[in-house]
Coordinates of C-alpha atoms in Angstrom, one line a residue:
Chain A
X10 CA 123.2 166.2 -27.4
X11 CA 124.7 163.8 -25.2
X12 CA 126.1 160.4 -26.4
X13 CA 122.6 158.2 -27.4
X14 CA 121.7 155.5 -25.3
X15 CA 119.8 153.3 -27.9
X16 CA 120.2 153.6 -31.7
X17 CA 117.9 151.7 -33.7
X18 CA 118.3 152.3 -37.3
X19 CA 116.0 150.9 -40.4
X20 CA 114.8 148.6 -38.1
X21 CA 112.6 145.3 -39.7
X22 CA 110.5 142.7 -38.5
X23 CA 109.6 139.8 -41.0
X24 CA 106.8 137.0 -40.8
X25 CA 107.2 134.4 -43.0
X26 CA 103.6 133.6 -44.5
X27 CA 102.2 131.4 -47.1
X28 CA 101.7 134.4 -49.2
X29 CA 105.0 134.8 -48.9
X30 CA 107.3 137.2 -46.5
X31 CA 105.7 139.8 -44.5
X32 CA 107.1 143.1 -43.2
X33 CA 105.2 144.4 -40.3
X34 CA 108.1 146.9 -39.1
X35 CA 109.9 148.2 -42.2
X36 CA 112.6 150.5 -41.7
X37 CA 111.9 152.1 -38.6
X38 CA 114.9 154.5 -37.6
X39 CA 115.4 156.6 -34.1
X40 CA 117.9 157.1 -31.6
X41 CA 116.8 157.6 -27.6
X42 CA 119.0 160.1 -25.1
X43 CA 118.0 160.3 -22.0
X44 CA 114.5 161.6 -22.6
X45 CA 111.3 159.7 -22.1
X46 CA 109.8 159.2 -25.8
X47 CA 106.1 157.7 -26.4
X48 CA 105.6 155.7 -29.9
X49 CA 101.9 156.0 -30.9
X50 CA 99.8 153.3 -33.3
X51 CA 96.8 151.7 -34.0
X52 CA 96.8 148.1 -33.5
X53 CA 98.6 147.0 -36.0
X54 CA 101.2 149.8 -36.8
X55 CA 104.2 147.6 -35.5
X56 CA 105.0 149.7 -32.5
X57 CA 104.8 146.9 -29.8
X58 CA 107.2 144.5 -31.9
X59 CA 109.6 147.7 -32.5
X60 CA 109.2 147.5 -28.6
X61 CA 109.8 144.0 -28.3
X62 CA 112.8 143.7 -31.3
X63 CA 115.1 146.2 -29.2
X64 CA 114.6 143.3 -25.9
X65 CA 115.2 140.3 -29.3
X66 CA 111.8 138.8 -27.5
X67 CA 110.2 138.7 -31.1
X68 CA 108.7 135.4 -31.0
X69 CA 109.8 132.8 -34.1
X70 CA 109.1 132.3 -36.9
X71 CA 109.5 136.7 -37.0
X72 CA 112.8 137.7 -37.8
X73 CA 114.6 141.1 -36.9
X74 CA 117.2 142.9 -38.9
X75 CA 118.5 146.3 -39.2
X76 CA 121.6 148.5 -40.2
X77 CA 122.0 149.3 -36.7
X78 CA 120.6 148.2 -33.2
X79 CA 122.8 149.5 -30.2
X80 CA 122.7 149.9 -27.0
X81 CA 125.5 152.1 -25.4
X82 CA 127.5 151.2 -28.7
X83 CA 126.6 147.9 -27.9
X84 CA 125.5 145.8 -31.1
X85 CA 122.3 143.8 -29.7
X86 CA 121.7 141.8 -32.6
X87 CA 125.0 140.3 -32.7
X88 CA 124.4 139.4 -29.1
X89 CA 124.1 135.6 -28.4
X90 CA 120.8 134.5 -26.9
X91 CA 122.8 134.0 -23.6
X92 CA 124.5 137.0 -23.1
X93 CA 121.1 138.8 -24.0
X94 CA 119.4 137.1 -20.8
X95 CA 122.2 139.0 -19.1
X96 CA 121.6 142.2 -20.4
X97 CA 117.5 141.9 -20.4
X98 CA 116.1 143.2 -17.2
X99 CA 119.8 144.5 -16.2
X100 CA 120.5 146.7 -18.9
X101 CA 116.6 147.2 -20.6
X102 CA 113.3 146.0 -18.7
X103 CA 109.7 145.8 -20.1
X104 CA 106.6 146.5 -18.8
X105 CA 103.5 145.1 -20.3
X106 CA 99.7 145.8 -20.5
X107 CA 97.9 143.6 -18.0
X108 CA 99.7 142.4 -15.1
X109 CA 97.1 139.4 -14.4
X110 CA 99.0 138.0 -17.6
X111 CA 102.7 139.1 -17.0
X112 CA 103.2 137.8 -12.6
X113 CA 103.7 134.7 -11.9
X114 CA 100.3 133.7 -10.7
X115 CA 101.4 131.2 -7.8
X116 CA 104.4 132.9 -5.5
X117 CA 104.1 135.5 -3.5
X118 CA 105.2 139.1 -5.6
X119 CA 107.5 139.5 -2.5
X120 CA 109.5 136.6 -3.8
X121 CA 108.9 137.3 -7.6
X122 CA 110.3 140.7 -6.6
X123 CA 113.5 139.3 -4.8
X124 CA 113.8 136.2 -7.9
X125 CA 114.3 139.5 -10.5
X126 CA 116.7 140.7 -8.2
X127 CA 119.0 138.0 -7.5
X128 CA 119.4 136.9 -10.9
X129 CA 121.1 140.0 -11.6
X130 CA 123.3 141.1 -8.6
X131 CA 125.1 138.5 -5.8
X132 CA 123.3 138.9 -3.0
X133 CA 121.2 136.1 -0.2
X134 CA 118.0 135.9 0.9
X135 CA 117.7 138.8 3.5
X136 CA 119.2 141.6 1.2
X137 CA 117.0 140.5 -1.3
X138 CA 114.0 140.6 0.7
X139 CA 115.5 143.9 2.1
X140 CA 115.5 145.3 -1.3
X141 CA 111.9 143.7 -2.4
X142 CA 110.2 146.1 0.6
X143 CA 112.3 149.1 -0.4
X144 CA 111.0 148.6 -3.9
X145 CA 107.6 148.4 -3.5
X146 CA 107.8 151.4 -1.1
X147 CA 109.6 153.5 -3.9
X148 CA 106.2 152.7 -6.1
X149 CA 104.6 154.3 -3.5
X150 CA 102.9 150.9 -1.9
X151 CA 101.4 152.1 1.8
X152 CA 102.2 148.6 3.6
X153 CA 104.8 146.6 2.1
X154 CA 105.4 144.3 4.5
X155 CA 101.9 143.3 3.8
X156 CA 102.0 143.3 0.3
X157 CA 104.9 140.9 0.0
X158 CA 103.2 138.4 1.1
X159 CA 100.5 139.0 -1.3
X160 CA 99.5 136.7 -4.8
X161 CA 99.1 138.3 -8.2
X162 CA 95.2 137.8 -7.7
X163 CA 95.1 139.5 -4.3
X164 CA 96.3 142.9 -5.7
X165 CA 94.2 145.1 -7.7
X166 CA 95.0 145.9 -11.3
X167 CA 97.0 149.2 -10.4
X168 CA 98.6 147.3 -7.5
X169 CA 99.5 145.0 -9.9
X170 CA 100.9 147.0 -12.2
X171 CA 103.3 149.0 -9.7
X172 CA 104.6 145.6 -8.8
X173 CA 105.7 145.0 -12.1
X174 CA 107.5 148.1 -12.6
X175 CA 109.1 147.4 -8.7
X176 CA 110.0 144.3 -10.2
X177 CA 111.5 145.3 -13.4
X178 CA 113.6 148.7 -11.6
X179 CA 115.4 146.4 -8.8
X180 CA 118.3 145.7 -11.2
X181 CA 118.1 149.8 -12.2
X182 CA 118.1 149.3 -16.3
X183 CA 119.1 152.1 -18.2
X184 CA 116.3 151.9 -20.4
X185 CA 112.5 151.0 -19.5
X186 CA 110.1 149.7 -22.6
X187 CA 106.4 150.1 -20.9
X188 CA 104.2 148.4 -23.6
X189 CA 100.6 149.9 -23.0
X190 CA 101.5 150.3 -19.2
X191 CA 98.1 151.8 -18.4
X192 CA 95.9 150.9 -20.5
X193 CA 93.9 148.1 -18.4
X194 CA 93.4 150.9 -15.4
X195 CA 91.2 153.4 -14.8
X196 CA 92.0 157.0 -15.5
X197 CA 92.9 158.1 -11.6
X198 CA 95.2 154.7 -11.3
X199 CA 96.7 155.5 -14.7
X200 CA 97.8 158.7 -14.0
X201 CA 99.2 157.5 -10.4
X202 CA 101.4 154.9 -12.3
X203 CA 102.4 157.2 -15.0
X204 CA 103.2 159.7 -12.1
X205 CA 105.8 156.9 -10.6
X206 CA 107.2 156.4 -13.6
X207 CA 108.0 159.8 -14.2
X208 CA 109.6 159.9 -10.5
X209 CA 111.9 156.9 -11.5
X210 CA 112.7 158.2 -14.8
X211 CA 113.8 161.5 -13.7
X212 CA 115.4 160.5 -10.2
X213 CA 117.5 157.4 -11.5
X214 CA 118.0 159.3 -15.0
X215 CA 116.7 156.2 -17.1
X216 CA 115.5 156.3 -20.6
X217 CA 111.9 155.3 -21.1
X218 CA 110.0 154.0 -24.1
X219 CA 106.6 154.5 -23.7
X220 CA 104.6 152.5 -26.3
X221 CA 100.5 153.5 -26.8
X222 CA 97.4 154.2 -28.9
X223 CA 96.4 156.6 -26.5
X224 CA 98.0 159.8 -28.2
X225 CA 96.5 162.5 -26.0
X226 CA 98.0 160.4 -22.8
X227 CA 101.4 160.3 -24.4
X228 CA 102.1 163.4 -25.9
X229 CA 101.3 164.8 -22.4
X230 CA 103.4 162.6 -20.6
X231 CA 106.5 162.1 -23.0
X232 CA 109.2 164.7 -24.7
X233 CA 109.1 163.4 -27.9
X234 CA 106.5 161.6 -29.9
X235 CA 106.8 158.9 -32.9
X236 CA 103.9 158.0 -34.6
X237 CA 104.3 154.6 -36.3
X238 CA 101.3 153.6 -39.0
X239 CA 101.3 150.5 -41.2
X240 CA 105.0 149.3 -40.1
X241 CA 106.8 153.0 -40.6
X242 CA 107.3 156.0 -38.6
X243 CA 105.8 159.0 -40.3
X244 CA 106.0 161.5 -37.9
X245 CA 108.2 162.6 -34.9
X246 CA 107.9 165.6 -33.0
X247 CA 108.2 167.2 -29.8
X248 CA 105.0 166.6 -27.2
X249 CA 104.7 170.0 -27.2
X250 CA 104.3 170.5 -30.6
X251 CA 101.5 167.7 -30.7
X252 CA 99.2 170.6 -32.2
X253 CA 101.4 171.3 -35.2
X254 CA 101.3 167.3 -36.3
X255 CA 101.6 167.3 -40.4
X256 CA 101.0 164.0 -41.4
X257 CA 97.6 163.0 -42.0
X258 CA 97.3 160.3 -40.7
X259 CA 98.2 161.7 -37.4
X260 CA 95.9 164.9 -37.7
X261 CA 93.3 162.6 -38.8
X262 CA 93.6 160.6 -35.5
X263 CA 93.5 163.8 -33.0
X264 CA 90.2 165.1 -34.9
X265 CA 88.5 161.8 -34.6
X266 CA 88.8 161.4 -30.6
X267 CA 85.6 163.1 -28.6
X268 CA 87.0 165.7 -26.2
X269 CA 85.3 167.0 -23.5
X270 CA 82.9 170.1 -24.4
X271 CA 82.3 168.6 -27.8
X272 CA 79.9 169.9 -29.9
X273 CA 80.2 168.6 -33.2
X274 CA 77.6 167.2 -34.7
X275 CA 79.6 164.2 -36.3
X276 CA 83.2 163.2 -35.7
X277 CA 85.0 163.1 -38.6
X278 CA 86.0 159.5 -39.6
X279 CA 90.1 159.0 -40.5
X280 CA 90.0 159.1 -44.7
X281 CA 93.0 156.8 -45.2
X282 CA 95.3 157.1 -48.1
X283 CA 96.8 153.9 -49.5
X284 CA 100.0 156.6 -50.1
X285 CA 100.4 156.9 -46.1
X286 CA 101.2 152.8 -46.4
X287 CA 104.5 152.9 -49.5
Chain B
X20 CA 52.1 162.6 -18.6
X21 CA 53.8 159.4 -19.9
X22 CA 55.8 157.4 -17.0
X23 CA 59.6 157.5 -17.4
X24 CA 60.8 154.6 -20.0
X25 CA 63.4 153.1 -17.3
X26 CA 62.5 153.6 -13.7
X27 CA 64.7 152.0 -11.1
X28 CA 63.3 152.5 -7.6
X29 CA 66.1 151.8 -4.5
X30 CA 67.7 149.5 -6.8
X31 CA 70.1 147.3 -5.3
X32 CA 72.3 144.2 -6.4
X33 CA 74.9 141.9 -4.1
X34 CA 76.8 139.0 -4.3
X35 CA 78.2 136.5 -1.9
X36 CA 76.7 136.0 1.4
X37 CA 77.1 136.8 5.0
X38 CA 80.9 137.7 5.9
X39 CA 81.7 137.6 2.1
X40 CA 78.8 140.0 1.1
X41 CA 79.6 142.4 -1.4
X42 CA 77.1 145.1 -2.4
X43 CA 77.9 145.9 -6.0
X44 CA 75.0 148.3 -6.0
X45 CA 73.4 150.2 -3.5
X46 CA 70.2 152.8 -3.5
X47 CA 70.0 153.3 -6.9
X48 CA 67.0 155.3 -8.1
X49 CA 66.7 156.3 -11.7
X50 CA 64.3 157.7 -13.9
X51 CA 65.2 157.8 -17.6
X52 CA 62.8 159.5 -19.8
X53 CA 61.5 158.1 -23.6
X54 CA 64.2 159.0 -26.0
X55 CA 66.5 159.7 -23.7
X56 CA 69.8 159.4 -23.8
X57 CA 71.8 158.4 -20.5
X58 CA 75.1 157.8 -19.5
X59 CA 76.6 156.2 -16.2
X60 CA 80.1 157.2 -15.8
X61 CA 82.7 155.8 -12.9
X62 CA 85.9 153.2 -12.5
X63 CA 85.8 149.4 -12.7
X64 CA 83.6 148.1 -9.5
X65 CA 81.6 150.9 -9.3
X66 CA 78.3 149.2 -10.2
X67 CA 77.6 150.9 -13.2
X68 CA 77.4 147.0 -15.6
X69 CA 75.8 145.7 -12.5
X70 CA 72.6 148.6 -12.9
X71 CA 72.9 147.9 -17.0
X72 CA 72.7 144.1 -16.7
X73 CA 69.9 144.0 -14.1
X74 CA 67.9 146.6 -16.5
X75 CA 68.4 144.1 -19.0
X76 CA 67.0 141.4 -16.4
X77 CA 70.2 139.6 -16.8
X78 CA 70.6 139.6 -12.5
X79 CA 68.5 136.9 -10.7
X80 CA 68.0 138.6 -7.6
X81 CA 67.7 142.0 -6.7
X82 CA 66.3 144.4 -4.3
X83 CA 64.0 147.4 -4.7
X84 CA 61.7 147.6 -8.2
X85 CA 62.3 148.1 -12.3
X86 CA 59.9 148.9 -14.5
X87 CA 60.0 149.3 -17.8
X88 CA 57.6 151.2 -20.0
X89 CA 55.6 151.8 -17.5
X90 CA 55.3 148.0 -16.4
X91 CA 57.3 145.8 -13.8
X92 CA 60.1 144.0 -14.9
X93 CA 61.5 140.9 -12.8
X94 CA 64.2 138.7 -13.5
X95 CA 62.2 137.0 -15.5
X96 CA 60.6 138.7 -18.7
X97 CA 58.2 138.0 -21.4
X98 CA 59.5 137.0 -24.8
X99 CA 58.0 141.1 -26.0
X100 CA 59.8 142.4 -22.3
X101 CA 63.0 140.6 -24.1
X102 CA 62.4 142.5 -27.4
X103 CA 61.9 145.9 -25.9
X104 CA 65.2 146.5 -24.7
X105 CA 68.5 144.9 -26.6
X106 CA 72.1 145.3 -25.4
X107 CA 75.2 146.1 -27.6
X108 CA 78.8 144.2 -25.4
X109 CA 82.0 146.0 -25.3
X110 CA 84.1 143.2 -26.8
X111 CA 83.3 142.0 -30.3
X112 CA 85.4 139.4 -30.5
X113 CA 83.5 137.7 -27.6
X114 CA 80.1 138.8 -28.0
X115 CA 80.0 137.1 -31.4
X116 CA 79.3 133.4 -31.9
X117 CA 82.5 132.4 -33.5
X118 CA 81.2 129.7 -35.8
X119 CA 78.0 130.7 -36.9
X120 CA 78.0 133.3 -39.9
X121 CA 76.8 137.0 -39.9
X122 CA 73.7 135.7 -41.4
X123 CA 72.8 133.0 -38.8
X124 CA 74.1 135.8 -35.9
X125 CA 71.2 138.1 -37.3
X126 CA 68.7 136.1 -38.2
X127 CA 68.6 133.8 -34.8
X128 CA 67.1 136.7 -32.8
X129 CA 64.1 136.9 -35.0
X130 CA 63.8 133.2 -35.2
X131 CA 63.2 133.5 -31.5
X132 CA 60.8 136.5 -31.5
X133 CA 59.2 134.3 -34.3
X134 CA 59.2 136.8 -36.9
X135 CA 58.3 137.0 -40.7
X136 CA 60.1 138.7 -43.7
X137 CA 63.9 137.5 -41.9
X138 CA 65.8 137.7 -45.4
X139 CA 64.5 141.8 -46.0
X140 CA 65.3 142.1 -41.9
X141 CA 69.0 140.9 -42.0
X142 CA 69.3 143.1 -45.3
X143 CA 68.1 146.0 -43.9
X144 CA 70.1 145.4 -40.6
X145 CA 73.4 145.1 -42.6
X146 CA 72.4 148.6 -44.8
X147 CA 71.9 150.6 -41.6
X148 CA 75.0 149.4 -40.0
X149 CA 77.0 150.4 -43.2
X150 CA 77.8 146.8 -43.9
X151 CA 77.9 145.6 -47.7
X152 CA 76.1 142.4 -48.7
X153 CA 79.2 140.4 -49.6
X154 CA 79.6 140.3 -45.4
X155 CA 76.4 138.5 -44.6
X156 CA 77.8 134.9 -45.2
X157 CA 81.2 135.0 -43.9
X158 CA 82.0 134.3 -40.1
X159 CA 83.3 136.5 -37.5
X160 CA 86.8 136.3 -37.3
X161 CA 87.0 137.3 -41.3
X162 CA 85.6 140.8 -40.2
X163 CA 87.7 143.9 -38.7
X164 CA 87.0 144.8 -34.7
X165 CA 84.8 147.7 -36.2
X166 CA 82.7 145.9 -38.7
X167 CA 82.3 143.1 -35.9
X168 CA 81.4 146.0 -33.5
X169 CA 78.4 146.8 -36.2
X170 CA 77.5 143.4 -36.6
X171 CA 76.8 143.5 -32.5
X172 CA 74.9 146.8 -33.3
X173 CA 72.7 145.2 -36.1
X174 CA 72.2 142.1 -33.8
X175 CA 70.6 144.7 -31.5
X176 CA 68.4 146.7 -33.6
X177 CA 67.4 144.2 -35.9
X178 CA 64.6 142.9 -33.4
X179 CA 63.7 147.0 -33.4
X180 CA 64.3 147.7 -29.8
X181 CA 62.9 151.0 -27.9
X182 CA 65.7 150.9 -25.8
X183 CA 69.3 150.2 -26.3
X184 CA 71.9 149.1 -23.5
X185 CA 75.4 150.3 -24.2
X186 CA 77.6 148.6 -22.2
X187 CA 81.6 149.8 -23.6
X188 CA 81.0 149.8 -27.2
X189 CA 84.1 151.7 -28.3
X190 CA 86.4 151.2 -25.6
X191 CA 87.8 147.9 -27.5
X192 CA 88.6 149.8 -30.4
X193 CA 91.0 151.9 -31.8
X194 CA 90.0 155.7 -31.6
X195 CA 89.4 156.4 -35.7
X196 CA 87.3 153.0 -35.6
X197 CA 85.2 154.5 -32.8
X198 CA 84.8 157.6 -33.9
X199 CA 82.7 155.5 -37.0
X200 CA 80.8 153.2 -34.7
X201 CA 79.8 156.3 -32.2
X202 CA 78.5 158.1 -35.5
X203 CA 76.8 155.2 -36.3
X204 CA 75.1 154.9 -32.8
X205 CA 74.0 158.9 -32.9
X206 CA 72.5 158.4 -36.3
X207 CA 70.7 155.3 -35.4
X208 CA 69.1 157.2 -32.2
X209 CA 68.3 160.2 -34.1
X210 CA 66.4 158.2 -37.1
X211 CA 64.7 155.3 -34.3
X212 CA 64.2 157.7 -31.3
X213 CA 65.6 154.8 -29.2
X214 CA 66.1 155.6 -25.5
X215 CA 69.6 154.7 -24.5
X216 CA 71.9 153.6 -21.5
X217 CA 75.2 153.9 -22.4
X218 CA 78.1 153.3 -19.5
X219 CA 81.6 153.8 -20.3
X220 CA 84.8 155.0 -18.1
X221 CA 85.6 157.5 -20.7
X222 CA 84.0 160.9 -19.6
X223 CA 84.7 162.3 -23.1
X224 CA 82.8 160.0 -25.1
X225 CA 80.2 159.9 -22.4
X226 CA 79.2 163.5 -22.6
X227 CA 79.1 163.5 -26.3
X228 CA 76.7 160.7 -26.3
X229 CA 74.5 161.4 -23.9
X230 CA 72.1 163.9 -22.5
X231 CA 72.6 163.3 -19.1
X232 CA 75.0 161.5 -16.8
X233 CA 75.5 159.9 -14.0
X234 CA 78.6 159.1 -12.0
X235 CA 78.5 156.2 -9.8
X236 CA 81.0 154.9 -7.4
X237 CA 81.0 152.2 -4.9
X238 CA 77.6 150.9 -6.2
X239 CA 76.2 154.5 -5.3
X240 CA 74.8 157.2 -7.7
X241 CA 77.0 160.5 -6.4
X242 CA 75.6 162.8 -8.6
X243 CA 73.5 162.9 -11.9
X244 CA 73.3 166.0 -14.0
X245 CA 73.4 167.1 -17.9
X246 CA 76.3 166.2 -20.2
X247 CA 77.0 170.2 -20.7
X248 CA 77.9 170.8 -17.1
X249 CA 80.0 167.5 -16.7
X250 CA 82.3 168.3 -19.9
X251 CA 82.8 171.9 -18.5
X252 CA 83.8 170.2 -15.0
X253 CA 80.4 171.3 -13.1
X254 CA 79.9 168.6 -11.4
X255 CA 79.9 169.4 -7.2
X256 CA 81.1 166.1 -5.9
X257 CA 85.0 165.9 -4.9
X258 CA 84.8 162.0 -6.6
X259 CA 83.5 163.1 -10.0
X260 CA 85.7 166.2 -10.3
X261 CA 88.7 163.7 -9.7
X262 CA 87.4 162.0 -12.4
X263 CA 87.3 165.1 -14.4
X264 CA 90.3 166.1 -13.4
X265 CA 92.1 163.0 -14.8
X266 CA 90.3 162.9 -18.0
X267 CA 91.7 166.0 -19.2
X268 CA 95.0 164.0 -19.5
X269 CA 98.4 163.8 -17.1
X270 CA 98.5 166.4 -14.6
X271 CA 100.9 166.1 -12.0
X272 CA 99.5 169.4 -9.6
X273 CA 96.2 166.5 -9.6
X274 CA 98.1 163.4 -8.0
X275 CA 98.3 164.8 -4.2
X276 CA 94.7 164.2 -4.1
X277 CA 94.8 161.4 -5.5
X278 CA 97.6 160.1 -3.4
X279 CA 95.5 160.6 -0.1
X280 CA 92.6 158.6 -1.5
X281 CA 93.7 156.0 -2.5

C-alpha cells in the first residue's frame, strides 16, 4: 500500500462536564490511502466529531488529543490555528448535511464559489469567476451562468448541496470529509450527488471520508467501512464484505432496517450489551 | 356494503394566487377501506403531507369532497370528527410541547374531548406504548428521540382514534430505534383495527407497513397498487420504478436516467 494520506491514531475528544470529564471519541485509530472509506454510527457514536477533529473545528470547551494525527506526515495538532486556516479547504474540505445551514444565505453562490477560491490561490476577479462556472458545470449544473447568480434559497436542496461540494473542490483538497452529505435529499438526488462525488474522487484521485448512519448507502458506495458505536470503532471491513460483519452491534443494526420484500412478522429490535460500550 | 373509511373525491389543494399559483395537489381520488392500511410514497413536493393534512382537516380550503366514515368532512370538524382520526408528526422533538410534562401532553386531549377516568387513560396510554410509570411526570427533553416518538403515539391513541395519520414517524430516528417504534405501530393496528395513512419517502418501510401504496408526484396519484408488487418492483410507471430503482441502494448503471430527468 501506497504511503497513507491521513493517519489518525487513538484519536480522543473530551467535554469537560460538571460530572466531570467526558470522552465521546476514545481512542479511535485508522489510517486513509487513497480510497474512499464511509464511518457508520448512530447519533451519538462520535463519528461526526472524529470528522470534525481531523479539520481541529471541534468547538470549545471539547478538546482533541491523540498519539498521532497526520496529514501527508504532517502533524495537524501541532499546527497553529493560523496555519490550519491555510491548510482547511486547500489541503482537507468538508461537506455538511443541509446546505440551507452551511451557504451564506445573502450572496450570490457565484461569488461564495469564487470567495473559496481566491482565498486559496492568487488570482482576480475574472479567473475566479471563470473558475466558479467551470465548477458548477463539473457538478453537473445544466446552466451555470444562471445559477451564479442564484441565492442559497433559490436552489433546491440537491442544487444546494452540489454547490457546496463545487465550492469546497475549487482549491482541489486531497482529502474530502462529507458529513451526512445526503441525508436531507431524496433518494434519486442522493444518488446523483453521491454519483458526482464518485466522479471527483476517482478523476482528481482525492481521498474521501464519508460519514453516515445510513449503513446500506455507505457500504455500497465506499471501499471500506468503519463502524463507530459509543465513542470506539468496533468494526472495519471491506464494503464488500458488509454481509460477513461480526460485531453485534453491527449485525444487529443490518437485521433491524425493513428491506424491500420483507416479510417478517416483527423486526428484531438491537439487544445492546453494556460490554459493546468498555 | 360499508362506504370506504377515507374517501377523497378529485381532491385538490393550492397555494398562492394567480401568477404565483402553486398546485400542491391535483385530482386526487382515494378510497381507503376500514382497517386498512395505506401508504403514499414519493419525494419532498410531491403532495403526499398536503393529502394527509387536509384528511386531517388541517387545510382551509380545498377543492373536490372528503368524507370520512361515510360523512362529509370540511375544514371545519366536529369535536367527535376531531376524535375520529389523530395524527402521529415525524419530529418529536417539535411535536412535543416542551414545557409541559408527559402527563399534561396526555391528558390535555381528553380534557378537550371532555372525558372521564383521565388518570386510568394516561396509564393505560403509557403501558401500550411500552413506557414505564416513572416517565409520566418528567418533561420532553429528559426522554430519548424514541421514547419521545411513543409519547407522540400515546398522545394519538389515547383519545382512541379509528384512524391514524402517519406523517414520517421513523424517519427522525435512528434505524434500531425505528425498528421498535414500527413494531409498536403494527402491534397497535393489529390489537385496535385502526385504519391507517402512513406517508413516508422510504419505499422499504412503506411496503412493510402497509397494504397498499400509492406513489404520488407533482401533487398527482401515478399509480396505486399492493405493497407485494411495489417491494418486488411491479409497479408500471417509469417515475415509481425510478424510485424503486434508487431505493435498492447506489447503482451507477441507474443515474443516466436519472440525469435526463432532472
Amino acid at each position: 500500500m501506497s504511503d497513507p494520506i491521513l493517519e489518525v491514531e487513538n484519536l480522543r475528544v473530551t467535554f469537560p462536564t460538571h460530572r466531570g470529564d467526558v470522552d465521546v471519541v476514545r481512542g479511535v485509530s485508522f489510517s486513509l490511502g487513497r480510497e474512499r472509506l464511509g464511518i457508520v454510527g448512530e447519533s451519538g457514536s462520535g463519528k461526526s466529531l472524529t470528522g470534525r477533529s481531523i479539520m481541529r473545528l471541534v468547538p470549545p470547551p471539547g478538546r482533541v488529543s491523540a498519539t498521532r494525527l497526520a496529514l501527508l506526515g504532517h502533524d495537524l495538532l501541532k499546527t497553529s490555528a493560523k496555519e490550519m486556516t491555510r491548510i482547511r479547504g486547500k489541503r482537507i474540505a468538508m461537506i455538511l448535511q443541509d446546505p440551507k445551514f452551511s451557504l451564506n444565505p445573502v450572496m450570490k453562490v457565484g461569488h461564495q464559489i469564487e470567495e473559496s477560491y481566491r482565498l486559496h490561490a492568487d488570482a482576480d476577479r475574472g479567473q475566479a469567476r471563470g473558475k466558479a462556472i467551470e465548477a458548477l458545470s463539473a457538478v453537473r449544473i445544466r446552466d451555470p451562468e444562471a445559477v451564479y447568480h442564484l441565492y442559497p434559497h433559490q436552489l433546491s436542496g440537491g442544487m444546494g448541496q452540489r454547490v457546496m461540494i463545487a465550492m469546497m473542490l475549487m482549491p482541489e483538497p486531497q482529502v474530502l470529509i462529507a458529513d451526512e452529505p445526503t441525508s436531507a435529499l431524496d433518494v434519486t438526488v442522493q444518488l446523483q450527488v453521491l454519483a458526482i462525488l464518485d466522479d471527483l474522487v476517482r478523476e482528481r484521485g482525492m481521498s474521501l471520508i464519508l460519514i453516515s448512519h445510513d449503513l446500506g448507502m455507505v457500504s455500497a458506495f465506499c471501499d471500506r467501512v468503519m463502524i463507530m458505536y459509543a465513542g470506539k470503532a468496533v468494526e472495519t471491513i471491506n464494503a464488500r464484505d458488509l454481509d460477513k460483519v461480526e460485531h453485534p452491534y453491527a449485525r444487529g443494526l443490518i437485521a433491524s432496517a425493513p428491506r424491500l420484500g420483507d416479510d417478517r412478522p416483527e423486526l428484531p429490535v438491537l439487544q445492546r450489551d453494556a460490554n459493546w460500550a468498555k | 356494503m360499508t362506504p370506504p373509511m377515507i374517501q377523497l373525491d378529485d381532491l385538490g389543494v393550492s397555494f398562492g394566487k394567480g401568477t404565483r399559483r402553486f398546485d400542491a395537489v391535483r385530482n386526487v381520488t382515494l378510497d381507503i377501506a376500514e382497517g386498512e392500511a395505506f401508504g403514499l410514497v414519493g419525494e419532498s413536493g410531491s403532495g403526499k403531507s398536503t393529502v394527509l393534512n387536509a384528511i386531517a382537516g388541517l387545510i382551509g380550503s380545498y377543492s373536490g369532497a372528503i368524507r370520512i366514515d361515510g360523512a362529509p368532512a370540511g375544514p371545519q370538524r366536529t369535536g367527535a370528527q376531531r376524535r375520529l382520526l389523530q395524527m402521529v408528526l415525524q419530529d418529536p422533538y417539535g411535536s412535543l410541547h416542551p414545557r409541559h410534562t408527559i402527563d399534561k401532553i396526555l391528558s390535555e386531549p381528553l380534557l378537550i374531548q371532555r372525558l372521564d377516568g383521565i388518570e386510568r387513560r394516561v396509564e393505560h396510554a403509557l403501558a401500550d406504548v411500552g413506557l414505564k410509570p416513572e416517565h409520566r411526570f418528567r418533561f420532553p427533553h429528559q426522554l430519548s428521540g424514541g421514547q419521545r416518538q411513543r409519547v407522540a403515539i400515546a398522545r394519538a391513541i389515547i383519545l382512541e382514534p379509528r384512524i391514524l395519520l402517519l406523517d414520517e414517524p421513523t424517519s427522525a430516528l435512528d434505524v434500531s430505534v425505528q425498528a421498535e417504534v414500527l413494531n409498536l405501530l403494527r402491534r397497535l393496528r393489529r390489537e385496535r383495527r385502526f385504519t391507517t395513512v402512513m406517508v413516508s419517502h422510504n419505499l422499504a418501510v412503506v411496503a412493510y407497513m402497509c397494504d397498499r401504496v400509492a406513489v404520488m408526484s407533482r401533487g398527482r396519484i401515478l399509480e396505486t397498487g399492493s405493497s407485494a408488487e411495489l417491494a418486488k418492483g411491479g409497479f408500471s410507471h417509469p417515475y415509481s420504478r425510478q424510485l424503486w430503482n434508487a431505493s435498492s441502494g447506489y447503482n451507477r448503471d441507474l443515474l443516466k436516467e436519472l440525469w435526463d430527468d432532472a
